[in-house]
Coordinates of C-alpha atoms in Angstrom, one line a residue:
M1 CA 8.9 222.2 61.5
I2 CA 10.1 222.8 65.2
Y3 CA 6.5 223.5 66.1
I4 CA 5.3 220.4 64.5
S5 CA 8.2 218.8 66.4
N6 CA 7.1 220.0 69.4
R7 CA 3.4 218.8 69.0
L8 CA 4.9 215.4 68.3
S9 CA 6.4 215.4 71.4
S10 CA 4.1 216.5 73.5
Y11 CA 1.8 214.1 72.0
Y12 CA 4.2 211.2 72.9
L13 CA 4.5 212.3 76.1
Y14 CA 0.3 212.3 76.4
I15 CA 0.2 208.7 75.3
I16 CA 2.6 208.0 77.9
L17 CA 1.4 209.8 80.7
I18 CA -2.6 208.0 79.8
F19 CA -0.4 204.7 79.8
L20 CA 1.2 204.9 83.1
I21 CA -2.1 206.2 84.8
F22 CA -4.3 203.4 83.1
S23 CA -1.6 200.8 84.6
F24 CA -1.7 202.6 87.9
K25 CA -5.7 202.6 88.4
A26 CA -5.4 198.7 86.7
T27 CA -2.3 197.8 89.3
L28 CA -4.9 199.2 92.1
A29 CA -7.6 197.7 91.1
Q30 CA -5.9 194.4 91.8
E31 CA -4.5 195.5 95.0
T32 CA -7.8 196.8 96.4
G33 CA -9.7 193.4 94.7
L34 CA -6.7 191.1 96.9
D35 CA -7.3 193.5 99.8
Q36 CA -11.0 192.3 99.7
K37 CA -10.3 188.4 99.5
V38 CA -7.5 189.0 102.0
T39 CA -10.2 190.7 104.5
T40 CA -12.5 187.2 103.8
I41 CA -9.8 185.2 105.0
Q42 CA -8.7 187.1 108.2
E43 CA -12.7 187.4 109.3
L44 CA -12.5 183.7 108.8
L45 CA -9.7 182.4 111.0
S46 CA -10.4 182.6 115.0
S47 CA -9.4 181.3 118.0
V48 CA -9.6 177.4 118.2
E49 CA -10.2 175.1 121.3
A50 CA -9.4 171.7 121.2
N51 CA -9.1 169.0 123.7
K52 CA -5.4 170.2 125.7
L53 CA -4.2 173.5 123.5
T54 CA -6.1 176.9 122.1
F55 CA -4.7 178.1 119.0
N56 CA -5.1 182.1 118.3
Q57 CA -4.1 183.0 114.6
E58 CA -3.5 186.2 113.3
F59 CA -3.0 187.1 109.4
K60 CA -1.4 190.6 108.4
T61 CA -0.5 191.7 105.2
V62 CA 3.4 192.8 105.2
S63 CA 3.1 194.6 101.7
P64 CA 0.9 193.6 98.5
G65 CA 1.0 190.2 98.2
Y66 CA 3.0 189.4 101.4
Y67 CA 1.6 188.1 104.1
D68 CA 2.4 186.7 107.8
Y69 CA 0.6 184.5 109.8
T70 CA 1.2 183.7 113.4
I71 CA -0.4 180.6 115.1
S72 CA -0.3 181.0 119.2
E73 CA -0.5 177.8 121.2
I74 CA -2.0 177.9 124.7
N75 CA -1.2 175.2 127.1
S76 CA -3.8 174.1 130.0
K77 CA -0.9 176.6 132.0
G78 CA -1.4 179.6 130.0
N79 CA 2.2 178.9 128.8
E80 CA 1.8 180.2 125.1
E81 CA 4.3 179.6 122.1
S82 CA 3.7 181.1 118.6
T83 CA 5.5 180.6 115.4
T84 CA 5.3 182.8 112.4
Y85 CA 5.0 182.0 108.7
S86 CA 6.3 184.3 106.4
F87 CA 4.8 183.8 102.4
A88 CA 3.4 185.5 99.4
L89 CA 0.2 184.0 98.1
A90 CA 1.1 183.9 94.7
D91 CA 3.8 181.0 95.6
I92 CA 1.3 178.9 97.2
D93 CA -0.5 175.9 94.6
K94 CA -3.7 176.8 94.3
N95 CA -4.7 172.7 93.7
S96 CA -2.4 171.9 97.3
V97 CA -4.8 173.7 99.0
R98 CA -7.0 171.5 101.3
Y99 CA -8.8 171.0 104.4
F100 CA -8.5 167.8 106.7
T101 CA -9.4 166.5 110.3
K102 CA -6.4 165.9 112.2
K103 CA -8.0 163.8 115.9
D104 CA -9.3 167.1 117.1
V105 CA -8.8 169.9 114.6
I106 CA -10.0 171.1 111.4
L107 CA -6.6 172.1 109.3
V108 CA -6.0 173.8 106.1
E109 CA -2.6 173.1 104.3
L110 CA -1.0 175.8 102.5
A111 CA 1.7 174.8 100.1
V112 CA 4.1 176.0 97.4
K113 CA 4.2 175.4 93.9
G114 CA 7.0 172.9 93.3
K115 CA 7.9 172.3 96.9
Q116 CA 10.2 175.2 96.8
K117 CA 11.1 176.4 100.6
L118 CA 9.4 179.7 100.0
I119 CA 7.7 179.9 103.2
K120 CA 10.1 181.8 106.1
K121 CA 9.2 179.8 109.5
L122 CA 10.0 182.0 112.8
S123 CA 10.0 180.5 116.2
D124 CA 11.4 180.7 119.6
E125 CA 10.6 184.4 119.6
G126 CA 12.4 185.1 116.3
G127 CA 15.8 183.4 117.3
K128 CA 14.9 180.4 115.1
I129 CA 14.9 180.8 111.6
A130 CA 14.1 178.0 108.9
Y131 CA 12.4 177.7 105.0
I132 CA 9.3 175.1 104.5
T133 CA 7.4 174.0 101.8
S134 CA 4.0 174.6 103.6
F135 CA 2.1 175.2 106.9
T136 CA -1.3 174.8 108.0
M137 CA -3.8 176.7 109.4
Y138 CA -6.9 176.3 112.0
G139 CA -10.6 176.1 111.2
L140 CA -13.5 176.4 114.0
N141 CA -15.3 173.2 112.5
A142 CA -15.8 171.7 109.0
D143 CA -17.5 174.6 107.4
N144 CA -15.7 177.0 108.4
G145 CA -12.5 174.7 106.9
R146 CA -14.3 174.7 103.7
D147 CA -14.9 178.5 103.7
L148 CA -11.2 179.1 104.6
E149 CA -10.2 176.4 102.0
S150 CA -12.2 178.3 99.2
A151 CA -11.2 181.5 100.3
I152 CA -7.5 181.0 100.4
E153 CA -8.3 179.7 96.7
N154 CA -10.1 182.3 95.3
S155 CA -7.4 185.0 96.7
I156 CA -4.3 183.3 94.8
P157 CA -5.2 184.1 90.9
E158 CA -5.4 187.6 92.3
A159 CA -2.4 187.3 94.3
I160 CA -0.8 186.3 91.0
E161 CA -1.8 188.9 89.0
V162 CA -0.4 191.6 92.1
N163 CA 2.6 189.8 92.3
K164 CA 3.3 190.5 88.5
N165 CA 2.9 194.1 88.6
L166 CA 5.3 194.6 92.3
L167 CA 8.3 195.1 90.3
V168 CA 8.4 196.2 87.2
L169 CA 11.7 197.4 85.3
D170 CA 12.9 198.5 81.9
S171 CA 16.6 198.8 80.8
Y172 CA 19.6 196.8 81.7
K173 CA 20.6 200.5 83.8
D174 CA 16.9 200.3 85.8
H175 CA 17.8 196.7 86.6
L176 CA 21.6 197.1 87.9
Q177 CA 20.8 199.9 89.9
W178 CA 17.7 197.7 91.5
L179 CA 20.6 195.1 92.1
E180 CA 23.2 197.6 93.4
K181 CA 20.4 199.6 95.5
N182 CA 18.9 196.2 97.0
I183 CA 21.4 193.3 97.5
G184 CA 22.7 194.4 101.1
N185 CA 23.1 193.4 104.5
V186 CA 21.7 190.1 106.0
D187 CA 21.2 189.6 109.5
L188 CA 20.6 186.3 111.1
P189 CA 20.3 185.0 114.5
K190 CA 24.0 183.6 114.1
H191 CA 25.8 185.8 112.1
Q192 CA 25.7 188.8 109.7
I193 CA 26.5 188.9 106.1
T194 CA 27.8 192.3 104.2
Q195 CA 27.4 192.4 100.7
Q196 CA 27.4 194.9 98.4
L197 CA 26.9 194.7 94.4
S198 CA 29.1 197.6 92.3
K199 CA 29.1 197.6 88.6
D200 CA 33.0 197.9 86.8
L201 CA 33.4 201.3 85.3
E202 CA 35.3 200.5 82.4
K203 CA 33.9 196.9 80.9
S204 CA 30.2 196.9 80.1
G205 CA 28.4 193.6 81.7
V206 CA 31.4 193.2 84.5
V207 CA 29.9 193.6 88.1
V208 CA 31.5 193.0 91.6
L209 CA 30.1 191.5 94.4
N210 CA 31.5 192.0 97.8
Q211 CA 30.5 189.6 100.7
T212 CA 31.7 189.3 104.2
V213 CA 30.2 186.2 106.6
D214 CA 31.4 187.0 110.1
S215 CA 34.9 187.8 109.6
K216 CA 35.7 186.1 105.7
N217 CA 36.1 188.4 103.1
E218 CA 35.0 187.2 99.2
R219 CA 35.3 189.0 96.5
F220 CA 33.2 187.9 93.3
E221 CA 34.4 189.2 89.7
F222 CA 31.9 188.3 86.8
N223 CA 30.3 189.8 83.6
L224 CA 26.2 189.3 83.9
S225 CA 26.2 188.7 80.1
L226 CA 27.8 185.2 80.4
L227 CA 25.8 183.9 83.7
N228 CA 22.9 181.4 82.6
P229 CA 19.5 183.2 82.9
N230 CA 17.8 179.3 83.4
S231 CA 20.5 178.8 86.1
V232 CA 18.6 181.3 88.5
N233 CA 17.7 179.5 91.5
Y234 CA 16.9 179.3 95.0
K235 CA 19.3 177.8 97.4
I236 CA 17.8 178.1 100.6
S237 CA 19.4 176.0 103.4
G238 CA 18.7 176.3 107.4
D239 CA 17.8 179.9 108.0
E240 CA 20.1 181.3 104.8
F241 CA 18.1 182.2 102.0
L242 CA 20.5 182.4 98.8
I243 CA 19.9 183.0 95.4
E244 CA 21.9 181.0 92.9
V245 CA 23.1 181.6 89.0
G246 CA 26.0 180.0 87.5
S247 CA 28.0 180.7 84.2
A248 CA 26.7 180.0 80.6
K249 CA 27.5 176.4 79.3
G250 CA 29.0 175.7 82.7
V251 CA 31.9 177.7 82.1
S252 CA 33.9 178.5 86.1
G253 CA 34.3 181.9 84.5
I254 CA 33.7 183.6 87.7
K255 CA 37.0 184.9 89.4
F256 CA 36.8 184.7 93.7
Y257 CA 39.0 186.1 95.7
S258 CA 39.4 185.9 99.6
D259 CA 41.0 188.4 102.0
E260 CA 42.0 189.7 98.7
V261 CA 44.3 187.3 97.3
I262 CA 42.4 185.7 93.8
K263 CA 41.9 182.0 94.8
G264 CA 40.2 180.6 91.2
Y265 CA 37.7 180.5 89.0
T266 CA 33.9 179.2 89.9
D267 CA 30.7 178.8 88.5
K268 CA 28.3 179.6 90.8
V269 CA 28.0 183.0 92.6
F270 CA 25.7 183.3 95.5
F271 CA 23.2 186.3 96.6
Y272 CA 22.1 186.5 100.4
A273 CA 18.5 187.8 100.8
N274 CA 17.6 189.9 103.8
S275 CA 14.1 189.0 103.4
L276 CA 11.7 186.6 101.5
A277 CA 10.0 189.6 99.7
N278 CA 14.1 190.5 98.8
G279 CA 14.8 187.4 97.9
K280 CA 12.1 186.5 95.1
N281 CA 12.8 190.4 93.4
I282 CA 16.5 189.4 93.5
Y283 CA 15.9 186.3 92.0
K284 CA 13.3 187.7 89.4
V285 CA 15.7 190.8 87.8
L286 CA 18.8 188.5 87.9
K287 CA 16.6 186.5 85.5
E288 CA 15.8 189.4 83.6
I289 CA 18.7 191.2 83.7
I290 CA 20.9 188.7 82.1
P291 CA 19.4 189.2 78.4
L292 CA 19.6 192.4 78.3
A293 CA 23.2 192.4 79.7
T294 CA 24.2 190.2 76.7
T295 CA 22.7 193.0 74.5
E296 CA 24.8 195.8 76.1
F297 CA 28.1 193.8 76.4
D298 CA 27.3 192.7 72.6
A299 CA 27.1 196.5 72.1
S300 CA 30.2 197.3 73.5
K301 CA 32.5 194.5 71.3
P302 CA 34.7 196.0 68.8
D303 CA 33.8 194.8 65.5
F304 CA 36.5 192.5 64.0
N305 CA 36.2 193.4 59.9
T306 CA 40.4 193.4 60.0
V307 CA 42.9 191.2 60.7
N308 CA 44.6 194.1 62.6
S309 CA 41.6 194.7 64.4
A310 CA 41.7 191.2 65.6
L311 CA 44.8 190.5 66.4
D312 CA 45.8 194.1 68.2
Y313 CA 42.5 193.1 70.2
L314 CA 44.0 189.8 71.3
N315 CA 47.6 190.8 72.0
N316 CA 46.3 194.2 73.9
H317 CA 44.3 191.5 76.3
I318 CA 46.8 188.7 76.4
N319 CA 50.1 190.8 77.0
D320 CA 50.3 190.8 80.9
I321 CA 48.5 188.3 82.6
Q322 CA 49.2 188.1 86.2
S323 CA 47.8 184.8 88.2
D324 CA 49.1 182.5 90.7
G325 CA 52.0 184.2 92.1
R326 CA 54.1 184.1 88.0
T327 CA 53.9 186.8 85.4
T328 CA 52.7 185.9 81.7
T329 CA 53.1 187.6 78.7
Q330 CA 52.0 186.7 75.3
K331 CA 52.3 187.8 71.9
L332 CA 50.7 186.2 68.2
T333 CA 52.0 187.2 65.4
L334 CA 51.4 187.0 61.6
E335 CA 53.0 186.4 58.4
D336 CA 49.7 186.2 55.8
Y337 CA 48.4 182.9 57.6
M338 CA 51.5 181.8 59.7
A339 CA 51.3 182.2 63.0
T340 CA 53.9 182.8 65.8
F341 CA 52.9 182.8 69.4
S342 CA 55.4 183.6 72.3
L343 CA 55.0 182.9 75.6
K344 CA 56.9 183.9 78.2
E345 CA 57.0 183.5 82.4
T346 CA 58.3 184.8 85.2
I347 CA 57.6 182.9 88.7
S348 CA 59.8 184.3 91.4
D349 CA 63.3 183.9 90.2
K350 CA 62.6 181.8 87.1
N351 CA 62.0 182.3 84.0
E352 CA 60.8 180.2 81.0
E353 CA 60.1 180.7 77.0
H354 CA 57.9 179.0 74.6
L355 CA 57.6 179.4 71.4
Y356 CA 54.9 178.0 69.0
S357 CA 54.9 178.0 65.4
F358 CA 51.9 177.0 63.3
N359 CA 49.2 177.4 60.3
L360 CA 46.4 179.3 61.2
T361 CA 43.9 177.8 59.1
D362 CA 45.2 174.4 61.0
I363 CA 43.0 175.5 63.9
N364 CA 39.6 174.1 64.3
Q365 CA 37.8 177.3 65.1
N366 CA 34.5 175.6 66.1
K367 CA 36.2 173.5 69.3
I368 CA 38.0 176.6 70.7
S369 CA 37.3 176.3 74.2
F370 CA 37.3 177.9 77.6
N371 CA 38.9 176.1 80.9
D372 CA 41.3 177.0 83.9
K373 CA 43.1 176.0 86.3
K374 CA 44.1 177.0 89.7
T375 CA 43.9 180.3 89.6
R376 CA 44.7 180.6 85.5
F377 CA 42.0 181.1 83.3
Y378 CA 42.8 180.2 79.0
L379 CA 41.2 179.2 75.8
V380 CA 42.1 176.1 74.3
L381 CA 42.7 176.0 70.7
N382 CA 43.1 172.6 68.9
T383 CA 43.7 171.5 65.4
N384 CA 41.6 170.0 62.8
K385 CA 41.2 166.4 63.8
E386 CA 43.7 166.9 66.4
E387 CA 46.9 166.9 63.9
K388 CA 49.8 167.3 65.6
Y389 CA 50.9 170.6 63.6
I390 CA 51.8 173.1 65.8
G391 CA 55.5 173.4 66.3
H392 CA 57.0 174.1 69.7
S393 CA 60.4 175.1 71.4
F394 CA 61.0 175.5 75.3
N395 CA 63.5 177.9 76.4
R396 CA 64.9 177.2 72.9
E397 CA 65.0 173.6 72.3
T398 CA 62.8 172.0 70.0
E399 CA 59.9 169.7 71.4
N400 CA 57.4 167.7 70.2
Y401 CA 54.6 168.9 68.0
E402 CA 51.4 169.6 69.8
K403 CA 47.9 169.2 69.0
E404 CA 47.0 172.4 71.0
I405 CA 48.0 175.6 72.2
L406 CA 46.6 177.5 75.7
L407 CA 46.2 181.2 75.6
Y408 CA 46.0 182.5 79.1
F409 CA 43.4 186.1 80.0
N410 CA 42.8 187.7 83.2
S411 CA 38.9 187.6 82.3
Y412 CA 36.5 185.3 81.4
D413 CA 34.8 188.1 79.4
E414 CA 38.0 189.3 77.9
A415 CA 38.9 185.2 76.4
Y416 CA 35.0 185.3 75.2
V417 CA 35.6 188.3 72.7
S418 CA 39.1 186.7 72.1
K419 CA 37.7 183.8 71.2
E420 CA 35.5 185.8 68.3
A421 CA 38.9 187.6 67.1
L422 CA 40.6 184.5 67.0
Q423 CA 37.7 182.8 64.7
F424 CA 37.7 185.5 62.8
L425 CA 41.3 185.4 61.9
V426 CA 41.3 181.6 61.4
V427 CA 37.9 182.1 58.7
H428 CA 39.1 184.8 56.9
F429 CA 42.5 183.1 56.0
K430 CA 40.6 180.0 55.2
D431 CA 38.8 181.7 52.9
Q432 CA 41.8 184.0 51.6
I433 CA 43.6 180.5 50.6
T434 CA 42.7 179.1 47.4
E435 CA 42.5 175.7 48.3
T436 CA 44.6 173.3 45.5
N437 CA 42.7 171.1 43.3
E438 CA 44.1 167.8 42.7
S439 CA 42.3 167.2 39.4
F440 CA 44.0 170.1 38.1
E441 CA 47.0 168.4 35.7
I442 CA 50.8 168.6 36.4
G443 CA 53.4 167.9 34.2
L444 CA 56.2 166.0 35.0
E445 CA 58.9 168.3 34.9
D446 CA 57.1 171.1 36.3
A447 CA 56.7 168.5 39.6
L448 CA 59.9 167.8 39.1
S449 CA 61.0 172.0 39.7
Q450 CA 58.4 172.4 42.5
L451 CA 59.5 169.2 44.3
S452 CA 63.1 170.4 43.9
T453 CA 62.1 173.5 45.8
K454 CA 60.2 171.8 48.7
I455 CA 62.4 168.6 49.2
K456 CA 65.2 170.1 51.1
P457 CA 68.0 168.6 53.7
V458 CA 66.4 168.4 57.3
Q459 CA 68.3 167.5 60.4
A460 CA 65.9 165.8 62.9
D461 CA 67.7 165.9 66.7
N462 CA 70.6 163.8 65.9
L463 CA 70.2 162.4 62.4
R464 CA 70.3 164.4 59.2
Y465 CA 69.4 164.4 55.9
E466 CA 70.4 164.7 52.1
Q467 CA 67.3 164.6 49.9
E468 CA 67.1 164.5 46.1
I469 CA 64.6 163.5 43.9
E470 CA 65.2 163.4 40.0
L471 CA 63.2 162.4 36.8
L472 CA 64.9 158.7 35.3
E473 CA 61.9 158.3 32.3
T474 CA 59.4 160.5 31.0
E475 CA 57.8 157.8 29.0
T476 CA 57.3 155.5 32.3
S477 CA 56.9 158.7 34.5
T478 CA 59.8 157.4 36.6
F479 CA 61.4 159.7 39.2
K480 CA 64.2 158.7 41.8
F481 CA 64.2 159.8 45.4
T482 CA 67.5 159.6 47.0
Q483 CA 67.7 160.3 51.0
T484 CA 71.0 160.4 52.7
E485 CA 70.9 159.4 56.5
S486 CA 73.8 160.5 58.5
S487 CA 74.6 160.4 62.2
D488 CA 77.6 160.5 64.1
K489 CA 78.4 157.0 63.9
K490 CA 77.2 156.1 60.2
T491 CA 75.8 157.3 57.0
T492 CA 73.4 155.4 55.1
K493 CA 72.4 156.1 51.3
Y494 CA 68.7 154.9 50.7
V495 CA 67.1 155.1 46.8
Y496 CA 63.7 155.0 45.6
E497 CA 62.4 153.8 42.2
F498 CA 59.2 154.6 41.4
S499 CA 56.6 155.9 38.5
A500 CA 54.2 158.9 39.1
K501 CA 51.4 156.3 37.8
D502 CA 51.6 154.1 40.5
L503 CA 51.5 157.0 43.3
S504 CA 48.0 157.1 45.2
Q505 CA 45.7 160.5 46.3
K506 CA 43.9 158.5 49.4
S507 CA 46.6 157.1 51.0
S508 CA 49.4 159.9 50.5
K509 CA 49.3 162.2 53.7
V510 CA 51.2 164.4 56.0
I511 CA 52.1 162.4 59.1
V512 CA 54.1 163.6 62.9
S513 CA 55.7 161.7 65.5
G514 CA 57.4 163.3 68.2
K515 CA 60.0 166.1 66.8
R516 CA 59.8 164.3 63.6
V517 CA 57.7 164.8 60.1
W518 CA 57.4 163.5 56.9
A519 CA 55.7 163.2 53.9
E520 CA 54.1 159.7 53.2
I521 CA 53.3 159.1 49.5
G522 CA 51.3 155.9 49.0
V523 CA 51.1 153.3 46.1
K524 CA 47.5 152.5 44.7
S525 CA 45.8 149.8 46.2
E526 CA 48.9 149.3 48.6
Q527 CA 50.9 147.4 46.0
K528 CA 54.6 147.1 46.8
L529 CA 55.5 148.8 44.0
V530 CA 58.5 150.9 45.2
K531 CA 61.9 149.9 43.9
V532 CA 64.3 150.1 47.2
Y533 CA 68.2 150.2 47.5
K534 CA 70.0 150.7 50.5
D535 CA 73.7 151.8 50.0
G536 CA 73.7 150.0 46.1
Q537 CA 72.4 147.0 47.7
V538 CA 68.3 145.6 46.2
Q539 CA 66.2 145.9 49.1
N540 CA 62.3 144.3 49.0
Y541 CA 59.9 146.3 47.1
E542 CA 57.9 149.0 49.3
N543 CA 54.2 150.4 49.0
K544 CA 55.4 153.9 50.2
I545 CA 57.9 156.6 50.1
E546 CA 58.7 158.9 53.0
I547 CA 60.2 162.4 52.5
E548 CA 61.4 164.1 55.7
A549 CA 60.2 167.7 55.7
L550 CA 61.3 170.8 57.7
N551 CA 57.5 171.3 59.2
P552 CA 54.3 169.9 58.9
E553 CA 53.4 172.9 56.6
N554 CA 56.2 172.0 54.1
A555 CA 55.0 168.2 54.5
K556 CA 51.9 169.4 53.2
E557 CA 53.4 171.0 50.4
I558 CA 55.1 168.2 48.7
V559 CA 52.3 166.0 49.6
A560 CA 49.8 168.4 47.6
I561 CA 52.6 168.1 44.6
L562 CA 52.6 164.9 44.2
K563 CA 48.6 164.3 44.7
R564 CA 48.1 166.6 41.6
L565 CA 51.0 164.4 39.7
A566 CA 49.2 161.2 40.7
A567 CA 45.9 162.7 39.6
S568 CA 47.3 164.0 36.4
K569 CA 48.7 160.7 35.5
S570 CA 45.8 158.7 36.6
K571 CA 43.7 160.1 33.2
L572 CA 46.2 159.5 31.0

């Protein structure tokens, strides 16, 4: 068996070797074919005599597919001025190559595809650098101009094939090592740039880019998998050749520092290139590495298949957040689907404490979003239909109910994985909860029993509500709801009499306003069929009953029972 295994290994190695040999030969043949066509271009270029100037031309191969074209202009006094254009033949638009006459010379124009500034122009003896979209060569005469145009057009397809094979990388590791090695220092006429890319040894996909432009030190931290490969772009200005890449979905998830002080989050990062070839290669490798980094990052993420695994990850990454001179400690605890979220912040000698309580299934898992403010990065959790169902207290004082809650993080990638953990929790509990079937019949006595346990005394700011419900008449399904409202100054007693047969399922709902929560029970067709007494005096009939609740969850329970009762009575 070992013998067979060794033979198979040798066979596969042999196949790989043959493939590499053929690939090498194919690449070599392509380069040879391109060299021959470039030689033709070189032979067609010559010194051109014009009325007042003489143009000397030189076409040199810098590396496979990359060339320097130098034009030297000599005037009648013998003064010479040279300009060099560095470019890749694969970038030239074949359809744009044309020859034309301009006064006393024949010119052949070469332009980059898409009018990108991928031609490096060096003048003033190398002291001046610019990036341009096109340049021209000189023809000796009309025939020479036509031949030069044809030779350039014929060389471009070969150059494109060679360009495809110039830099072939395979794995994520290969791409990352190339970037670490080839993103380096840049010397420009007026300033110098020092830059280094390094990987985070603990987090998959995370890299750190350190850049010093003159005396300004900056650091960028980001996860390669959370960048957008379609955003990779050349950003060329003056003598600077940069490659721009942005965060996926426009999220400002790139953390940046200046002189070791965190300054905030941005949605773009720039890499400086030290040459045209270097810039084009950085562009190519960045586009290729992002999908590979996504695979690496996804493989490193925890598998959220239990409540504890999701909750543990979340709490481990929100318990100590340092930003903007403050320390933020957060914790999420669950009792089934009911959540309590605590947030404590220390700013200098000032302490703040927030406490939030909510039903996890009230969170809209499809609208958990990323945001940032100054140096703080956070997730925004919104309730379904933006209902204000989140209880909130600040320094132990009750605040108004909220429709969203913010969770702070140290990085975009930690927030990204935590979003998945939260989505798992929300969906898990939504699947666990058996939704109340409003058509399921419930009797008067059973409804009364359940309502009696759910309708409770409520304290709301300076008002206290004592509440009681009772069954007045079985035959007519009539209930009596008594509510006594008390303050420091007065007490008012309200009595509502209504029939379960008149209740509406559609218009019964939970209402939240400020710190107050109540169950609003409507009447069919909004008819005014509810008899009302105030301190024993008959009032006008109403089309609804308002039952004060301890919180949104309590109000939902009251509404659900009365909806079931209304559904049951509508069948009679």
